[in-house]
Each structure stands twice: as structure tokens, then as C-alpha cells.
Tab-separated table of C-alpha atoms in Angstrom:
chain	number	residue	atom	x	y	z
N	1	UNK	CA	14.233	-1.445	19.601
N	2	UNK	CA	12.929	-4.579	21.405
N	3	UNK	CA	10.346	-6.659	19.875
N	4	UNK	CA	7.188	-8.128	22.132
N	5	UNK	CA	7.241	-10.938	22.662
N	6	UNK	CA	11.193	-11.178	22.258
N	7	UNK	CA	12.448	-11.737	18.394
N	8	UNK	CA	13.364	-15.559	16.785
N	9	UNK	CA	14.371	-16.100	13.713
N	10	UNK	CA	17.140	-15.476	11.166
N	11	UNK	CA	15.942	-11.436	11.319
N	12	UNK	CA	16.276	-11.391	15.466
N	13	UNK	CA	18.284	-8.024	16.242
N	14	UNK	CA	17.291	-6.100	13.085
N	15	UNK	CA	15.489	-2.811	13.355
N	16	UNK	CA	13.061	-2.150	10.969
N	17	UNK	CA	10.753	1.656	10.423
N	18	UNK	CA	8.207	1.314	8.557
N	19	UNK	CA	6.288	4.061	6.777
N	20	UNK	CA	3.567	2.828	4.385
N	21	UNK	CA	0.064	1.852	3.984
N	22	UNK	CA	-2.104	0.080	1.985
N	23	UNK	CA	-0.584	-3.636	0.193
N	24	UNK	CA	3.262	-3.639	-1.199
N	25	UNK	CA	5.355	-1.508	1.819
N	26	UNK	CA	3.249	-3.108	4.316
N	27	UNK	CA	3.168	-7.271	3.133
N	28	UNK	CA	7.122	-6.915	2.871
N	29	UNK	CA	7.141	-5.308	6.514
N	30	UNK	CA	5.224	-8.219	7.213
N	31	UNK	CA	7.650	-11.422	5.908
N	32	UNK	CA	10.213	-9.670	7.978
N	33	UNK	CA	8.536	-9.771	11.080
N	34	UNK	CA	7.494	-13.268	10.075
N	35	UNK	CA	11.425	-13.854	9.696
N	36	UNK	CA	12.220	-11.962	13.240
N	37	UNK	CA	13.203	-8.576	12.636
N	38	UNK	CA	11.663	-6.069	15.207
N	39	UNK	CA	9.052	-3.906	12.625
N	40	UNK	CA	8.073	-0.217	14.311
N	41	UNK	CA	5.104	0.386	11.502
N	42	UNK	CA	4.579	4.537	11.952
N	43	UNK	CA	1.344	5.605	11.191
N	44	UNK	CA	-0.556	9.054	11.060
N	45	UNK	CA	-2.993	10.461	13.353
N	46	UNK	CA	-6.130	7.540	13.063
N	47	UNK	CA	-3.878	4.932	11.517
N	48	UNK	CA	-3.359	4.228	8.070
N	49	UNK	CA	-6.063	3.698	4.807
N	50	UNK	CA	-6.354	-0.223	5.881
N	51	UNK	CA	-7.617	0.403	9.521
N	52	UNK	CA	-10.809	2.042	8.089
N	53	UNK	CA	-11.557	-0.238	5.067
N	54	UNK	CA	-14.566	-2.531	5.814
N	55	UNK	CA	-14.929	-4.880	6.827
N	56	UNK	CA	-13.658	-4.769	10.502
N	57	UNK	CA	-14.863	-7.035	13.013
N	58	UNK	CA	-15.952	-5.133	16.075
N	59	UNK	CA	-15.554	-6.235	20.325
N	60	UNK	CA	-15.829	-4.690	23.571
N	61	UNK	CA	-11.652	-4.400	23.149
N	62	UNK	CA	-12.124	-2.335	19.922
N	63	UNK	CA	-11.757	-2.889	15.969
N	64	UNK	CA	-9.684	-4.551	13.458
N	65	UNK	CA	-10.476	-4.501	9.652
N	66	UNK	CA	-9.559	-7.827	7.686
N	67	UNK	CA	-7.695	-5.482	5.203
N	68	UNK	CA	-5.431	-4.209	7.829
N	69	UNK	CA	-5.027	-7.364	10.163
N	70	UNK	CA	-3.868	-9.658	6.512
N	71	UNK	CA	-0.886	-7.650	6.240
N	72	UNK	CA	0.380	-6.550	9.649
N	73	UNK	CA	0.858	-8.878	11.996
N	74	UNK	CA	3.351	-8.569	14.729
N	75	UNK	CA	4.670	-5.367	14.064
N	76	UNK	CA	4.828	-2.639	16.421
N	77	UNK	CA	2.308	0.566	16.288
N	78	UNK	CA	3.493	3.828	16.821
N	79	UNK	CA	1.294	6.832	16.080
N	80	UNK	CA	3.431	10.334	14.801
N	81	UNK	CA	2.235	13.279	13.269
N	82	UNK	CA	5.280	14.362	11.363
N	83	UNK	CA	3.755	17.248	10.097
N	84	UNK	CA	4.113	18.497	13.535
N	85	UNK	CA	8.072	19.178	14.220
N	86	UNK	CA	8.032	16.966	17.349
N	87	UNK	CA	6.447	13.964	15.875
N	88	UNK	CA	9.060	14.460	12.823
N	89	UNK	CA	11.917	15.004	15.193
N	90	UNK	CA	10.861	11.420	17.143
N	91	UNK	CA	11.048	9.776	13.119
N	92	UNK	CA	13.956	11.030	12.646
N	93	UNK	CA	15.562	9.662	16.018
N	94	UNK	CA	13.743	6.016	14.837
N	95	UNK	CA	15.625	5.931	11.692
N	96	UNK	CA	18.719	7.013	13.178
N	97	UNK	CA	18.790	4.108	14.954
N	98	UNK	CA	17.209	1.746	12.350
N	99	UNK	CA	18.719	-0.967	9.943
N	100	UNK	CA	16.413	-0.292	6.988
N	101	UNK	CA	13.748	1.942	6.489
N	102	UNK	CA	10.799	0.751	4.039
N	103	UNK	CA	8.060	3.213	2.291
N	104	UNK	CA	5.725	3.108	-0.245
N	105	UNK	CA	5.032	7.036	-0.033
N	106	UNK	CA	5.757	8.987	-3.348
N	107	UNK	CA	8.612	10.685	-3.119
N	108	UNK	CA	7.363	14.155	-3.294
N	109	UNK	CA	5.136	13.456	-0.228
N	110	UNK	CA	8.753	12.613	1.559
N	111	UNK	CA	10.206	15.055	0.397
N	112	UNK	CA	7.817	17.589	2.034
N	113	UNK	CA	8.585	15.473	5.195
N	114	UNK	CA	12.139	15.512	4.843
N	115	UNK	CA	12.179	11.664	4.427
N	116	UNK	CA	13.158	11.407	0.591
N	117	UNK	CA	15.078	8.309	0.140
N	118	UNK	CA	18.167	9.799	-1.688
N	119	UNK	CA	18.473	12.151	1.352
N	120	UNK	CA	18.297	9.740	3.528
N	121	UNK	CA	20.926	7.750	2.052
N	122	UNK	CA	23.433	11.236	2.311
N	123	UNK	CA	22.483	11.090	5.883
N	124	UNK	CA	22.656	7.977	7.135
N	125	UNK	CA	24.814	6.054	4.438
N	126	UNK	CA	24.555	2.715	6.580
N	127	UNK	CA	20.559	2.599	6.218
N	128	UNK	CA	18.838	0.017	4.221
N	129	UNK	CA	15.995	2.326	2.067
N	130	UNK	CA	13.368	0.415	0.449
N	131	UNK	CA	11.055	2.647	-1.778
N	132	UNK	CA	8.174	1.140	-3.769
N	133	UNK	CA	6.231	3.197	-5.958
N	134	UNK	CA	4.248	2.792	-8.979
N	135	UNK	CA	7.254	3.891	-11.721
N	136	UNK	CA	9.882	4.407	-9.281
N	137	UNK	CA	11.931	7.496	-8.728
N	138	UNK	CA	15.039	7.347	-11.323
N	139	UNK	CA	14.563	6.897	-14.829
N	140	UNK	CA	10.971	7.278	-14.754
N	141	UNK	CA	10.846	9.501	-17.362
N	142	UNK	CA	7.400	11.072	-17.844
N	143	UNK	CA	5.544	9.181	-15.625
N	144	UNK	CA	7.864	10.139	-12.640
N	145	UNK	CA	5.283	11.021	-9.923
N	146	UNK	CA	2.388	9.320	-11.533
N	147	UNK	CA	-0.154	7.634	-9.633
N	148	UNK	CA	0.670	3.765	-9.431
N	149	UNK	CA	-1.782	0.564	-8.709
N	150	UNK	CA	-1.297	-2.523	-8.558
N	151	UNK	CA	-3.440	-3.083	-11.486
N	152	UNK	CA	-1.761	-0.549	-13.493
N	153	UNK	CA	1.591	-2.062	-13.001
N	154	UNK	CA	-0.331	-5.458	-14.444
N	155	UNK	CA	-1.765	-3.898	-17.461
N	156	UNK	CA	1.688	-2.242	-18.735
N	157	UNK	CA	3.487	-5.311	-18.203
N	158	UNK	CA	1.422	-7.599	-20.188
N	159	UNK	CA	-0.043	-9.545	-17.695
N	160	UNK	CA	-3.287	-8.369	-17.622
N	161	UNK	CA	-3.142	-9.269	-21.558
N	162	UNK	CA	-2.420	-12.663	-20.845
N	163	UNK	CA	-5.277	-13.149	-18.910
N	164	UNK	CA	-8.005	-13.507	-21.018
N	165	UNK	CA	-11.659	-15.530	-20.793
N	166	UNK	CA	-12.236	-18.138	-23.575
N	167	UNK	CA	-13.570	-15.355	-26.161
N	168	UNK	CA	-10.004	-13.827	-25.566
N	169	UNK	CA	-10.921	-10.509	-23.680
N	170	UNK	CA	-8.176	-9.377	-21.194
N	171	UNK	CA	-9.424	-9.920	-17.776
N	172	UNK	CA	-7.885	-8.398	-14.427
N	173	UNK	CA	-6.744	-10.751	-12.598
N	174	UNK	CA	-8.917	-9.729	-9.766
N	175	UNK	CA	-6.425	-9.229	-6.464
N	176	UNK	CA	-3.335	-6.986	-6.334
N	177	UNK	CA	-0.708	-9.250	-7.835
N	178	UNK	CA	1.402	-6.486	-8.580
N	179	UNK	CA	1.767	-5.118	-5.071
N	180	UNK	CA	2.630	-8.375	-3.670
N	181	UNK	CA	5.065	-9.245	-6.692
N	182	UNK	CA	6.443	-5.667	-5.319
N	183	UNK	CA	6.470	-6.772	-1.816
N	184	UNK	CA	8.180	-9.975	-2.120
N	185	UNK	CA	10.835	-8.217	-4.804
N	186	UNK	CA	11.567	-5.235	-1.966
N	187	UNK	CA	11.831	-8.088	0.240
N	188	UNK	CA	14.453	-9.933	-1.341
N	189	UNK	CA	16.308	-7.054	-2.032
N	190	UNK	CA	16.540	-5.429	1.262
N	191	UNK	CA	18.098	-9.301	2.825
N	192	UNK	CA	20.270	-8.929	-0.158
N	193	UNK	CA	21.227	-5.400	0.863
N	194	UNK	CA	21.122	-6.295	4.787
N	195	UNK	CA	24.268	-8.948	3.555
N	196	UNK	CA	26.558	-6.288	2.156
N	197	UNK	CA	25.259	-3.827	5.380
N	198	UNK	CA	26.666	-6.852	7.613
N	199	UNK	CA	29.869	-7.188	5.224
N	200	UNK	CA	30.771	-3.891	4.527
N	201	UNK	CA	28.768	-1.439	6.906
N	202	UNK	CA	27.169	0.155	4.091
N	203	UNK	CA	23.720	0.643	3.056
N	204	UNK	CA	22.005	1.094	-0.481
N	205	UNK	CA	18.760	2.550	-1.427
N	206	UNK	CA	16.342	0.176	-3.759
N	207	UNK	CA	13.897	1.715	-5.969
N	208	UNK	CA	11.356	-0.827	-6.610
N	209	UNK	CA	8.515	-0.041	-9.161
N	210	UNK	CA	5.573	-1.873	-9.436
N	211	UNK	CA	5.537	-2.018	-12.788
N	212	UNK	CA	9.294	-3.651	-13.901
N	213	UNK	CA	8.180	-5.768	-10.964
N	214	UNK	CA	5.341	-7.262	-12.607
N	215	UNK	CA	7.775	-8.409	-15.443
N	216	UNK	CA	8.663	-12.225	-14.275
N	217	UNK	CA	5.423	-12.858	-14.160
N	218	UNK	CA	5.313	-12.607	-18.209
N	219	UNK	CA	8.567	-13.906	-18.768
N	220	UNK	CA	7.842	-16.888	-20.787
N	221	UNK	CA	5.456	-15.003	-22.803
N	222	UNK	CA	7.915	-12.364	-23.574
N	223	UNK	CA	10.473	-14.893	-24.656
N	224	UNK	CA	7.907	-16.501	-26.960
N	225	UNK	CA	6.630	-12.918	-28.502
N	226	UNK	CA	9.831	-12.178	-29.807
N	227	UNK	CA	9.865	-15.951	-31.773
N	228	UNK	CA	6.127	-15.263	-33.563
N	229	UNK	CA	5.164	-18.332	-35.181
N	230	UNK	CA	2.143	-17.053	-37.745
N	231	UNK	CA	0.208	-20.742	-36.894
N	232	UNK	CA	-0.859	-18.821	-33.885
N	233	UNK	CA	-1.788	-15.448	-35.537
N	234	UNK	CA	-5.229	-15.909	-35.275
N	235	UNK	CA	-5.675	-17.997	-31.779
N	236	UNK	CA	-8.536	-16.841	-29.621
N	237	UNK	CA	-8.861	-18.249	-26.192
N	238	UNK	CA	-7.777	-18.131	-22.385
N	239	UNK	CA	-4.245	-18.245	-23.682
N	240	UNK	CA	-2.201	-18.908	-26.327
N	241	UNK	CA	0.631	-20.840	-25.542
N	242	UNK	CA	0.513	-22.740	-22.043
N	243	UNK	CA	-1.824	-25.761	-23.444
N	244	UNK	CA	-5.337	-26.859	-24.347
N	245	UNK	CA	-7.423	-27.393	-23.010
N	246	UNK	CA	-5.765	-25.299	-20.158
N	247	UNK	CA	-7.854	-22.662	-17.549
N	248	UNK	CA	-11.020	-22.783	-15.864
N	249	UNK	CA	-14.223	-25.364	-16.931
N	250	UNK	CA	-17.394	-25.096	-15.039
N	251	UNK	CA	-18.711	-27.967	-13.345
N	252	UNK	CA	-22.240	-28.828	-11.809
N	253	UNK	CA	-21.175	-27.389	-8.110
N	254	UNK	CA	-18.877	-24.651	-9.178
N	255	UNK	CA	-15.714	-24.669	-11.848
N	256	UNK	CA	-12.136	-26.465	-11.886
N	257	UNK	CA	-8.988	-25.491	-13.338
N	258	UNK	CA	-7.201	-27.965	-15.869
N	259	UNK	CA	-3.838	-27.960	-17.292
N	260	UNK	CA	-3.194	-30.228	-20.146
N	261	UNK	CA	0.052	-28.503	-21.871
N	262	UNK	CA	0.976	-31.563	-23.039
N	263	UNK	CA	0.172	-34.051	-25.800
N	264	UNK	CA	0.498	-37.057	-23.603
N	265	UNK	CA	-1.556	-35.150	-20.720
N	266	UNK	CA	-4.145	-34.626	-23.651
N	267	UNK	CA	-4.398	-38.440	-24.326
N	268	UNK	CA	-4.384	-39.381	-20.646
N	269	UNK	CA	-7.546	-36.793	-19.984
N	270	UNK	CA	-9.550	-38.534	-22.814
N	271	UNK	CA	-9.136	-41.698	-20.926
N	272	UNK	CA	-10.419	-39.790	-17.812
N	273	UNK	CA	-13.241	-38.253	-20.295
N	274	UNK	CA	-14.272	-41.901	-21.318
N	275	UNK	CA	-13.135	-41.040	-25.114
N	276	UNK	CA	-9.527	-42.415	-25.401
N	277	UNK	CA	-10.089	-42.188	-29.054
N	278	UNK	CA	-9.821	-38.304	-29.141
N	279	UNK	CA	-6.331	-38.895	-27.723
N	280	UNK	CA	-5.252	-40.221	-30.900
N	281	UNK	CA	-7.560	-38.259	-33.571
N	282	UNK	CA	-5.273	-36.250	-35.877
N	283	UNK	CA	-7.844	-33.422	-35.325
N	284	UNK	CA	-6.657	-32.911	-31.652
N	285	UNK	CA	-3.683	-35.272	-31.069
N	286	UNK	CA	-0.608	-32.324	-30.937
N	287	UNK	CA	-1.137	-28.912	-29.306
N	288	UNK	CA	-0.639	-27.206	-32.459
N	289	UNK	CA	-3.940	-28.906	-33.948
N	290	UNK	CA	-5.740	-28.350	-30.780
N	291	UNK	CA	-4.648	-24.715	-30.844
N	292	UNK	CA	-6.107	-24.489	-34.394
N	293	UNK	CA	-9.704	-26.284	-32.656
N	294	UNK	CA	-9.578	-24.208	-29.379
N	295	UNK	CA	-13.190	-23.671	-29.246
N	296	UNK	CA	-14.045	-27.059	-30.207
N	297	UNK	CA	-11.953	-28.631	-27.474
N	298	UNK	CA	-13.317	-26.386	-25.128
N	299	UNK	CA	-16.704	-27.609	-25.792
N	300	UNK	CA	-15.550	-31.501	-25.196
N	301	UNK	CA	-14.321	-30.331	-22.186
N	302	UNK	CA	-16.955	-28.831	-21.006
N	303	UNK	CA	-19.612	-31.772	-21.897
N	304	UNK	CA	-17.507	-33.375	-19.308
N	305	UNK	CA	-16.657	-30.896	-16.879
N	306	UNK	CA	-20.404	-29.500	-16.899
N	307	UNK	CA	-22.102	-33.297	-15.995
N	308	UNK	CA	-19.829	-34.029	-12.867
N	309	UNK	CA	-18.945	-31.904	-9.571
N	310	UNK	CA	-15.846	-30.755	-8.799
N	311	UNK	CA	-14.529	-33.364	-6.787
N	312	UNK	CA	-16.027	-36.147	-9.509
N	313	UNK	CA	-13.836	-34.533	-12.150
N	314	UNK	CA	-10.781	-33.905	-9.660
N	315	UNK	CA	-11.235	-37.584	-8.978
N	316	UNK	CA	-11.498	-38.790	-12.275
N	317	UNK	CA	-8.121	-36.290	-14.101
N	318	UNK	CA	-5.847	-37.228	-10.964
N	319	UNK	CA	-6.435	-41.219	-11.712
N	320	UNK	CA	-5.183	-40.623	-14.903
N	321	UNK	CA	-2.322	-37.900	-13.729
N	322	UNK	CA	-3.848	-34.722	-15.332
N	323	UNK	CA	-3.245	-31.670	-13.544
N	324	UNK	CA	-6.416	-30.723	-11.898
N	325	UNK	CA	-7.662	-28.865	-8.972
N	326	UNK	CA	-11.277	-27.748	-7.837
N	327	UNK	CA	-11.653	-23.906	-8.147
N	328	UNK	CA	-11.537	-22.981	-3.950
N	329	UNK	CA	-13.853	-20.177	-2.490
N	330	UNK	CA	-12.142	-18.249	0.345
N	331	UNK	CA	-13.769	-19.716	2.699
N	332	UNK	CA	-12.749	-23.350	1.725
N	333	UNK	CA	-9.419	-22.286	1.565
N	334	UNK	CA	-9.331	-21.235	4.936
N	335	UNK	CA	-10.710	-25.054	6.349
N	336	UNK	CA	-8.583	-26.710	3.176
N	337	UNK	CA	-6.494	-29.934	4.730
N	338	UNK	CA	-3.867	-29.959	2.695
N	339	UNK	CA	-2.956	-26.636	3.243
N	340	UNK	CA	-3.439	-27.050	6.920
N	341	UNK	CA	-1.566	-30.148	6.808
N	342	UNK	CA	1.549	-28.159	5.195
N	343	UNK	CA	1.501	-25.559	7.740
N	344	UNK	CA	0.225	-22.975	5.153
N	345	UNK	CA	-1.833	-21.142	7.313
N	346	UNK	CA	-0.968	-19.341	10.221
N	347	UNK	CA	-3.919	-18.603	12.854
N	348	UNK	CA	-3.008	-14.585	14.239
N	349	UNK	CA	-4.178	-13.069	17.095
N	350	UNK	CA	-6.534	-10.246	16.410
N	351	UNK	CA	-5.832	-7.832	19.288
N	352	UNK	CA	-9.373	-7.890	20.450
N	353	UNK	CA	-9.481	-11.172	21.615
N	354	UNK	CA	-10.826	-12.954	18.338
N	355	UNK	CA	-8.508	-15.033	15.529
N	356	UNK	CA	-7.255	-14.501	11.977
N	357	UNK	CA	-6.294	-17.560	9.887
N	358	UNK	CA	-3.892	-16.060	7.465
N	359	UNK	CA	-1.554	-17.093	4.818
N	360	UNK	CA	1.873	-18.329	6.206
N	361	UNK	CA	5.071	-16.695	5.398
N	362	UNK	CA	6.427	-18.755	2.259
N	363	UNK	CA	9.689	-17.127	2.596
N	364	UNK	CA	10.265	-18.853	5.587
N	365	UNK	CA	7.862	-21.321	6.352
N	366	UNK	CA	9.134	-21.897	10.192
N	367	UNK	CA	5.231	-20.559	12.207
N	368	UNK	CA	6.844	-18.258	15.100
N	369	UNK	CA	6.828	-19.769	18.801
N	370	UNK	CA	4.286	-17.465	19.717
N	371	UNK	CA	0.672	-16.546	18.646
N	372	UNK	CA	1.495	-13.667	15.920
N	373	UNK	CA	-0.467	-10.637	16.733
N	374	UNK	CA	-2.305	-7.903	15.082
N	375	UNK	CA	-1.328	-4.343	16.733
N	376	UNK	CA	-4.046	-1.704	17.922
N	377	UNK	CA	-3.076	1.694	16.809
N	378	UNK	CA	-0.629	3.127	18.897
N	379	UNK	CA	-0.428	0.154	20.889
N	380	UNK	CA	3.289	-0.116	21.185
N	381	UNK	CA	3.944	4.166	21.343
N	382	UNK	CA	5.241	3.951	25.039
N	383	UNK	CA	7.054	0.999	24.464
N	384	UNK	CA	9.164	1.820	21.687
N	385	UNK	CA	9.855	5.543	22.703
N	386	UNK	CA	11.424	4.017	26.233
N	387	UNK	CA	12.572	0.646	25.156
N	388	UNK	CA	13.950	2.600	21.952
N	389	UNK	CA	14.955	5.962	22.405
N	390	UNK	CA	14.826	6.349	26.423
N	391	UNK	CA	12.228	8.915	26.393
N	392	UNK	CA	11.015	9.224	29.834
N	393	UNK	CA	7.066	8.746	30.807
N	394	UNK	CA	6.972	12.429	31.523
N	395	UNK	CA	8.615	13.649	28.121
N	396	UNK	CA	6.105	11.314	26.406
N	397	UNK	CA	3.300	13.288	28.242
N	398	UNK	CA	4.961	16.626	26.913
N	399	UNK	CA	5.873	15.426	23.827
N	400	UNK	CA	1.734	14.278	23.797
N	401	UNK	CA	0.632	17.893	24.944
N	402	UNK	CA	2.478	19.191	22.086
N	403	UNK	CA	0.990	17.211	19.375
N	404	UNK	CA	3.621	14.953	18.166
N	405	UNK	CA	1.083	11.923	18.244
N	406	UNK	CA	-1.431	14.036	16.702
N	407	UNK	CA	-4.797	15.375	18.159
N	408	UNK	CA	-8.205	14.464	18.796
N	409	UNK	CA	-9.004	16.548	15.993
N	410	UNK	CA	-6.870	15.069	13.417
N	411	UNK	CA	-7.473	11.722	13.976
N	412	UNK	CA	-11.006	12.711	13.014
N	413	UNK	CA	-10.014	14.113	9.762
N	414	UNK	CA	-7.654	11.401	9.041
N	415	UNK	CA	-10.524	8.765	9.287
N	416	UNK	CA	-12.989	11.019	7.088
N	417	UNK	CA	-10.238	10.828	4.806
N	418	UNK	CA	-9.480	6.942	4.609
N	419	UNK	CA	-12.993	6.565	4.560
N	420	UNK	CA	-13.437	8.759	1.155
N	421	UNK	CA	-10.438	7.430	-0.946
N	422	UNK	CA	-10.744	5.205	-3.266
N	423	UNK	CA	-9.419	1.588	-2.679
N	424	UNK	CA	-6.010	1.162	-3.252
N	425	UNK	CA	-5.307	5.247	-4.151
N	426	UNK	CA	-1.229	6.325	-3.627
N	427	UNK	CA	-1.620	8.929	-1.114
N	428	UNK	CA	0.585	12.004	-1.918
């Protein structure tokens, strides 16, 4: 498998088959293209879910959908219907001569295709198998085969409970932080598992759930649940143990986010309010007291916050070394100079002659030599089936005629399909 342009990076010369959709199989696919590894992403008849979730930004060259273009870049499109014994027999040839193999399928759905992970390990005992699911496949217990979200895995880990607005209602978090938390754990694993492939030629399958994925993100909290002190029985707010005043104030021009979690941060933010004698008032001079006042230091802080803009208050907390940062749309994040400046943002190739600014890979910062690219569906079929597998331009055109890249016809269901499931469903 030959990458286009030609692989860099520690990854170079790794061969990657991916089988997933949606966030968590296809963000890790992602960081290891980033890191070099040649990425074959096999999709079904129309492409995955993400190439039909609006938006999709449209040109005389074709479409690409923001959804699908933030988590695939420079991969390598191959369209199979491996429903259809020919398109199954051409997978089965890709993993063959694969180093890892990632899906976020459930596992009965692979099983139907012949592509559970456990069998695939009997098989070819060298392969890398990533699996992500919702519960994962061993030890799942009853919810074995359950649908899994990324903002199901948050919920039952405690996250979701954490954060809360400054009544103290639980609030979703409001982006998949579980898939990604998935990704980047599948990630680490599979370079872990790539390691003891190099050193002892053998490969290992790792069952990543969602949910148990989720957990390091609650850590702390987890620590401190288990040492209850009864002083914070009764605390109501945006959290209960980081610091206070700590979370999101409003401002005149939008909101800001302030982290005081500690007691000489507290007096150095009353200098920056103009009241250095609340720094020292026994009423709010220690977190525990302030924990006891929540709602009243809330309400000092936002008398302040609410009278000044963003960058006023920004201005005023980092002269007096308070943590502090302006609450970013999207779309100042994407023009933000510091993040520029730090090489944060990568700009991608759309594949129909337009640009993506995207986040950069923080895994391994290094920006490839070349423009990363987004891949048109099917793009790279020809190119991997003779660069790969030595299929011969006529055999392609059989193999074609006999359906193994699907027909007309089922691409149109396929899309009718994307286009009705819900966002972020686990197809089966």
C-alpha cells in the first residue's frame, strides 16, 4: 500500500484498513495519517454517515461535508460492498496485507461480514485490531451489543454530572468528548501494540469502550468522592471542588471563563476587581468559606464581569496573574493568533479545490510537507487495488461489472439512509 503523496513521519511504511464511520474509528485513523502511516478508509456504496451530514460545501469538482472533511484527511478512499462476495473477498486481501485494522462497527454487524475482531485475530495473529464500541465486546455484561454515544459514555462515567450550570443542573457538555477520548485512547494503544508487533511479530486485539474511556476525564473527582467531606454536602454550583469562583461569567460582548482554585488567586482577582479588601474578608478569604457563599461570590463576580468586555476583563485578571480566557466562537478560533502562531491549525485541502482550517494533530505536532487532503469517495479505488494488491485495470472493470464496488442503485439507498439516521446513531 503506497500512500499519495509518498508517507513522512514516524508511521511511514505502516498499512492501515480502516472500517468505520462517524467520530471515534475515524479521528484515530486520522492522527495516524497525520503521523505517516498509509490509511485505506473502506467505505460502503455512497460513502459513509459523515459524507451526507450537512453542511457540505458544494463546487463544480463535487461535495465535501465539514463533518466528514474534520476527521479524514489524507487517507485513502476505497469504495466495497462487502455484502457482495467480491467486494468482501477484495477486504479480506486488504487486511491480509495490513498492519492494523481499526473499526468502530458492533461486533455483530462484523460478524455477519466475517470481520469480527476475535476472528480476525485467529486468522491473522500478526494484525493490530482496534475495536471501539460503546461497552466493548468482553465483559460487557448486559449491555453487550447496546447502542453506544458519545454522550452516553459521558453520562455513565460521571462526567456529564460534573458539568453543571451555576443552579447545579448537569449539562452535556455539548461536542462528542467521549468519542474523541475513545479515539485518542485506540490511538495510543494501537502504537503501543505496533511496538510489541515490531518486537515480537505478534499482534493483539484492543477492545476500547467508550464508556471506561471517558473515566480519566473524572479522575480527580473520583478520588475526591471516595474522601466525602460533609462541609460540601450541600454545595450547589458549576462544581464543587475545582475553585470559586471557577467557570463561565458573562460579560458585556459575550462570557469568559475564570479559574480562581486558589486562595491567593482569589486575593489577586479582587485586586483586578478593584476590591482588594474581599481578598482578606473572613467571609470569602479560603475556598472552603467561599464554597459555603457560592452564590454570593458568583454575584461579585458577575458585577464585574457583566460591566466590562471580554478583552477588558482578560486584560484586567492576566495583570494580576488570574487564569482567564475570553469564551471563543468557532469562528474566532479559526483566525485566533496564538493558536496560529503555535502551529495549532492545520489548513487541508478540500478535494474540490476550496480549504479547511482544521485542528492540528497534538500527538505529533510536526504539519506534514505537503497540503493534507480530504479524499472524494472512491478516489483512491484504482490506486490501491494496483499499487496494493496488483489487480489489473481489466480485473477492476470485472470486478466493477460484478458489483464489488456496489451499484448505482445502492449508492442511492445508502444516501437515503445516512440522510434518515439520527446524528451520531451506531449502525448495526
Amino acid at each position: 500500500m503506497q500512500s499519495s503523496p509518498p508517507a513522512s513521519g514516524p508511521l511511514a511504511g505502516v498499512k492501515v484498513v480502516e472500517l468505520s464511520h462517524l467520530i471515534a474509528g475515524p479521528y484515530c485513523c486520522q492522527m495516524l495519517a497525520d503521523e505517516g502511516a498509509t490509511v485505506i478508509k473502506v467505505e460502503p456504496p455512497g460513502g459513509e454517515l459523515t459524507r451526507h451530514r450537512q453542511p457540505s460545501r458544494r463546487t463544480a469538482q463535487g461535495e465535501v461535508t465539514a463533518y466528514y472533511a474534520s476527521l479524514n484527511r489524507d487517507k485513502q478512499s476505497v469504495v466495497l460492498d462487502l455484502k457482495n462476495p467480491e467486494g468482501a473477498a477484495i477486504m479480506t486481501r486488504l487486511i491480509e496485507e495490513a498492519d492494523v485494522f481499526v473499526t468502530n462497527m458492533r461486533a455483530s454487524a462484523l460478524k455477519r461480514l466475517g470481520l469480527h475482531p476475535q476472528d480476525l485475530h485467529k486468522r491473522y495473529p500478526r494484525l493490530v485490531i482496534a475495536s471501539i464500541s460503546g461497552f466493548g465486546m468482553e465483559n460487557s455484561g448486559e449491555s453487550a451489543g447496546r447502542a453506544g454515544l458519545a454522550i452516553v459514555a459521558e453520562a455513565m462515567s460521571g462526567a456529564t454530572g460534573l458539568t453543571r450550570d451555576h443552579q447545579g443542573n448537569p449539562v452535556w457538555c455539548g461536542f462528542a468528548l467521549g468519542d474523541i477520548t475513545a479515539a485518542v485512547s485506540a490511538h495510543a494503544g494501537i502504537l503501543l501494540a505496533l511496538r510489541n508487533q515490531e518486537k515480537h511479530g505478534i499482534g493483539k486485539v484492543l477492545d476500547v469502550g467508550l464508556v471506561e474511556c471517558m473515566l480519566p476525564m473524572v479522575t480527580v473527582a473520583m478520588g475526591r468522592a471516595q474522601v466525602k467531606d460533609e462541609t460540601f454536602s450541600g454545595f450547589s454550583g458549576s462544581n464543587s471542588f475545582h475553585g470559586i469562583p471557577y467557570g463561565a461569567f458573562p460579560c458585556s460582548d459575550g462570557a469568559v471563563n475564570i479559574g480562581v482554585n486558589r486562595d491567593d488567586f482569589w486575593r489577586q482577582f479582587c485586586v483586578a476587581m478593584g476590591k482588594p479588601e474581599l481578598g482578606t474578608d473572613p467571609r470569602y478569604a479560603t475556598y472552603v468559606e467561599r464554597a459555603r457563599r457560592q452564590q454570593e461570590v458568583h454575584a461579585i463576580t458577575e458585577e464585574f464581569t457583566r460591566a466590562r468586555t471580554r478583552q477588558q476583563v482578560v486584560d484586567k485578571l492576566v495583570s494580576q496573574d488570574v487564569p482567564v480566557a475570553a469564551i471563543l466562537q468557532l469562528e474566532e478560533v479559526i483566525s485566533d493568533g496564538y493558536l496560529t502562531q503555535r502551529g495549532a491549525l492545520w489548513e487541508c485541502d478540500d478535494g474540490i479545490g476550496g480549504k479547511f482550517t482544521l485542528p492540528a494533530n497534538t500527538a505529533w505536532f510536526e504539519k506534514p510537507k505537503h497540503t493534507p487532503k480530504i479524499p472524494r469517495l472512491g478516489e483512491h479505488r484504482d490506486a490501491v487495488l494496483k499499487g496494493a494488491l496488483g489487480v489489473s485495470p481489466g480485473e477492476i472493470d470485472r470486478l466493477a461489472g460484478l458489483g464489488a464496488f456496489g451499484t448505482p442503485e445502492a449508492e442511492a439507498v445508502t444516501e437515503r439512509k445516512s440522510q434518515s439516521t439520527a446524528a451520531g446513531a451506531t449502525l448495526d
